[in-house]
Coordinates of C-alpha atoms in Angstrom, one line a residue:
M1 CA 107.0 32.9 236.1
A2 CA 105.6 29.7 237.5
N3 CA 107.9 26.7 238.4
E4 CA 106.7 24.5 235.5
R5 CA 109.3 21.9 236.3
L6 CA 107.8 21.4 239.7
R7 CA 104.2 21.4 238.3
G8 CA 105.2 18.9 235.6
A9 CA 107.0 16.5 237.9
I10 CA 103.9 16.4 240.1
V11 CA 101.6 15.7 237.1
D12 CA 104.0 13.1 235.7
L13 CA 103.6 11.0 238.9
G14 CA 99.9 11.4 238.8
L15 CA 99.8 13.2 242.1
S16 CA 97.5 16.0 243.2
L17 CA 98.6 19.1 245.2
D18 CA 96.7 17.8 248.2
E19 CA 98.5 14.4 248.0
V20 CA 101.9 16.1 247.8
A21 CA 101.0 18.4 250.7
D22 CA 99.9 15.4 252.8
R23 CA 103.1 13.5 252.2
L24 CA 105.2 16.5 253.1
G25 CA 103.2 17.6 256.1
V26 CA 102.4 21.0 254.7
A27 CA 99.3 22.9 253.5
S28 CA 98.2 22.5 249.9
K29 CA 98.4 26.3 249.5
T30 CA 102.0 26.1 250.4
V31 CA 102.7 23.7 247.5
E32 CA 100.7 26.1 245.3
R33 CA 102.9 28.9 246.3
W34 CA 106.0 26.9 245.5
I35 CA 104.7 26.5 242.0
N36 CA 103.2 29.9 241.3
E37 CA 105.5 32.1 243.3
P38 CA 109.0 30.9 242.4
D39 CA 110.6 33.6 244.6
R40 CA 109.1 31.8 247.6
K41 CA 111.3 28.7 247.6
P42 CA 110.7 25.9 250.2
Y43 CA 113.2 25.6 253.1
R44 CA 116.1 23.4 252.2
R45 CA 114.7 20.4 254.0
F46 CA 111.5 20.6 252.0
Q47 CA 113.4 21.0 248.7
Y48 CA 115.0 17.6 249.4
A49 CA 111.8 16.1 250.5
V50 CA 110.0 17.3 247.4
A51 CA 112.8 16.1 245.1
S52 CA 112.8 12.7 246.8
L53 CA 109.0 12.4 246.5
L54 CA 109.0 13.3 242.8
K55 CA 112.2 11.3 242.1
V56 CA 114.2 14.1 240.6
E57 CA 117.2 16.2 241.5
V58 CA 116.8 19.3 243.6
S59 CA 118.8 21.2 241.0
Y60 CA 116.2 20.2 238.3
L61 CA 113.3 21.7 240.3
W62 CA 115.3 24.7 241.5
P63 CA 118.2 25.1 238.9
D64 CA 120.1 27.7 240.9
E65 CA 120.4 25.3 243.8
R66 CA 123.5 23.3 244.4
T67 CA 123.9 19.7 243.3
S68 CA 123.8 16.7 245.6
A69 CA 127.5 16.3 245.2
Q70 CA 128.2 19.8 246.3
V71 CA 125.9 19.5 249.3
T72 CA 127.6 16.2 250.3
A73 CA 131.0 17.8 250.1
S74 CA 130.0 20.7 252.3
G75 CA 128.4 18.3 254.8
S76 CA 131.7 16.3 255.1
A77 CA 133.6 19.5 255.8
E78 CA 131.2 20.3 258.6
V79 CA 132.3 17.2 260.5
I80 CA 135.2 17.9 262.8
K81 CA 135.2 14.5 264.4
L82 CA 133.1 11.4 264.9
Y83 CA 133.3 9.6 268.3
P84 CA 132.0 6.0 268.4
H85 CA 130.6 6.6 272.0
R86 CA 130.1 9.6 274.2
S87 CA 132.0 7.8 276.9
V88 CA 135.3 8.2 274.9
V89 CA 134.9 11.9 274.5
M90 CA 137.1 13.9 276.9
Q91 CA 134.9 15.4 279.6
S92 CA 136.8 18.7 279.2
L93 CA 135.4 19.1 275.6
W94 CA 132.0 20.4 276.9
P95 CA 133.2 23.2 279.1
T96 CA 135.9 24.1 276.5
L97 CA 133.3 24.3 273.7
Y98 CA 130.9 26.4 275.8
A99 CA 133.7 28.7 276.9
Q100 CA 133.8 30.0 273.4
A101 CA 130.1 30.9 273.3
T102 CA 129.1 34.6 272.6
Q103 CA 125.7 34.3 271.0
H104 CA 124.4 30.7 271.3
F105 CA 124.6 28.4 274.4
D106 CA 122.1 25.6 274.1
V107 CA 121.7 22.3 275.9
L108 CA 119.0 20.0 274.6
V109 CA 118.7 16.7 276.4
Y110 CA 116.4 14.4 278.3
S111 CA 118.4 14.7 281.5
G112 CA 122.1 15.2 280.7
F113 CA 122.6 14.3 284.3
W114 CA 126.4 13.7 283.9
L115 CA 126.9 17.3 282.8
T116 CA 125.2 18.7 285.9
E117 CA 127.9 17.1 288.0
D118 CA 130.8 18.8 286.1
P119 CA 132.1 21.8 288.1
A120 CA 133.9 23.2 285.1
F121 CA 130.7 23.2 283.0
L122 CA 128.7 24.9 285.8
R123 CA 131.5 27.5 286.2
V124 CA 131.3 28.3 282.5
V125 CA 127.5 28.7 282.7
K126 CA 128.0 31.3 285.4
E127 CA 130.8 33.1 283.5
K128 CA 128.8 33.3 280.3
S129 CA 125.7 34.5 282.2
A130 CA 127.7 37.3 283.7
A131 CA 129.0 38.1 280.2
G132 CA 125.5 38.5 278.8
V133 CA 125.4 35.3 276.7
P134 CA 121.8 33.9 276.4
I135 CA 121.8 30.3 277.8
R136 CA 119.0 27.9 277.1
F137 CA 118.5 24.5 278.9
M138 CA 115.9 22.1 277.5
L139 CA 115.3 19.0 279.6
G140 CA 112.6 16.4 279.2
D141 CA 109.4 16.8 281.0
P142 CA 109.4 14.1 283.7
E143 CA 105.6 13.7 283.3
S144 CA 105.7 13.3 279.5
E145 CA 105.1 10.2 277.5
A146 CA 108.3 10.8 275.6
V147 CA 110.4 10.5 278.7
A148 CA 108.5 7.4 279.8
V149 CA 109.2 5.8 276.4
R150 CA 112.9 6.7 276.5
G151 CA 113.2 5.3 280.0
R152 CA 111.7 2.0 278.8
D153 CA 113.9 2.0 275.7
E154 CA 117.0 2.4 277.8
G155 CA 115.8 -0.3 280.2
I156 CA 115.7 2.0 283.2
G157 CA 112.0 2.8 283.3
A158 CA 110.9 5.5 285.7
A159 CA 114.5 6.2 286.7
M160 CA 114.7 8.4 283.6
A161 CA 112.2 10.8 285.1
G162 CA 114.1 10.7 288.3
K163 CA 117.4 11.6 286.6
I164 CA 115.7 14.7 285.1
R165 CA 114.4 15.8 288.5
N166 CA 117.9 15.3 290.0
A167 CA 119.5 17.1 287.2
L168 CA 117.2 20.1 287.8
I169 CA 118.1 20.0 291.5
N170 CA 121.8 20.1 290.5
Y171 CA 121.1 23.1 288.4
S172 CA 119.4 25.0 291.3
G173 CA 122.1 27.5 291.5
L174 CA 121.6 28.5 287.8
F175 CA 117.9 29.4 288.1
G176 CA 117.5 33.1 288.2
L177 CA 120.9 34.0 286.7
P178 CA 120.8 36.7 284.0
G179 CA 120.1 35.2 280.6
V180 CA 119.7 31.6 281.8
E181 CA 116.4 30.0 280.9
F182 CA 115.0 26.5 281.5
R183 CA 112.3 24.8 279.6
L184 CA 110.8 21.3 279.7
H185 CA 109.9 19.4 276.5
G186 CA 107.9 16.4 275.7
T187 CA 109.4 15.7 272.3
T188 CA 111.0 12.5 271.0
L189 CA 114.7 13.2 270.9
Y190 CA 116.8 11.4 268.4
N191 CA 119.9 13.3 269.6
S192 CA 121.0 15.3 272.6
I193 CA 122.4 18.5 271.2
Y194 CA 125.0 20.8 272.7
R195 CA 125.5 24.0 270.8
S196 CA 128.0 26.8 271.3
D197 CA 127.8 29.4 268.5
D198 CA 129.0 27.7 265.3
E199 CA 130.0 24.4 266.9
M200 CA 128.0 21.7 268.4
L201 CA 128.1 18.1 269.7
A202 CA 125.3 15.9 268.6
N203 CA 125.0 12.8 270.7
G204 CA 122.8 10.2 269.0
H205 CA 120.2 8.1 270.8
L206 CA 120.2 4.3 270.1
Y207 CA 117.4 1.9 271.2
G208 CA 118.3 -0.2 274.2
V209 CA 121.4 1.7 275.4
G210 CA 122.1 4.9 277.3
A211 CA 123.4 8.0 275.3
Y212 CA 126.9 7.5 276.8
L213 CA 127.2 4.4 274.5
A214 CA 125.9 6.2 271.4
P215 CA 128.0 8.1 268.8
V216 CA 128.8 11.8 269.0
L217 CA 129.3 14.1 266.1
H218 CA 131.4 17.2 266.6
L219 CA 130.1 19.7 264.0
Q220 CA 131.0 23.2 262.8
R221 CA 129.0 25.6 260.7
I222 CA 130.6 26.4 257.4
P223 CA 129.4 28.5 254.4
G224 CA 127.2 26.4 252.2
G225 CA 126.9 23.6 254.7
E226 CA 123.5 22.2 255.8
L227 CA 124.3 19.5 258.4
F228 CA 124.9 21.9 261.3
D229 CA 121.8 24.0 260.4
S230 CA 119.6 20.9 260.3
Y231 CA 120.5 20.1 263.9
A232 CA 120.2 23.8 264.9
E233 CA 116.7 24.0 263.4
S234 CA 115.6 21.0 265.5
V235 CA 116.8 22.8 268.6
E236 CA 114.6 25.8 267.8
R237 CA 111.6 23.7 267.2
V238 CA 111.9 22.0 270.6
W239 CA 112.5 25.3 272.3
D240 CA 109.4 26.8 270.7
S241 CA 107.2 23.9 271.9
A242 CA 108.7 23.5 275.4
R243 CA 107.3 25.1 278.5
P244 CA 109.3 27.6 280.7
I245 CA 110.0 26.8 284.3
S246 CA 111.4 29.1 287.0
S247 CA 112.5 26.6 289.6
P248 CA 113.6 22.9 289.9
T249 CA 110.2 22.1 291.5
D250 CA 108.1 23.4 288.6
C251 CA 108.1 19.9 287.0

């Protein structure tokens, strides 16, 4: 049975399927499937985007979905702590967090240079590599426009690219370790993300200041929560689009 509520909401606003698809950044056939094949629901982020576009509740379009209040409550429960600046977070939190990793060990940054100088963190990387944990480093491509823009935004210009190259040099001893992979990305990062299994630290980026002055969210994944997964999905998208490197000089 077709999703007539979705079809009706689109018609009520006088939109075509092509217009809906364009605003959501998907193919028009995808929108058609959401209407005609109700078992093929959009990903959660698209459910909210559709509901916002059509000015209705998600639970109206997909009645078996949770209400906004339920989603908000779950999201609050996912927040372990909010730090006003990364500079006030205990340095030991990063190696402590990653020491728990058994399945996911992800570092998504532009340079994350400060972390490359932490002996405790480097020791954890080697221990987890030996234990068979997959470890993924994603650093900014020094030649990319995104890195150049971030350097200008922070007021350090070309020094941003230099920090990345220096970070890779500091990571020299990790290249070639079992399960350790490095990739360079050219994406615009709104957060640096440090994931260890079902916990993560998301360090926001603010215009005009370094990440050490920006807030940090300490998150945990809980049943029914969506905040953690939203950040985790962005890590996967960057990983998929980034290019692998096998040595610090590959950039």
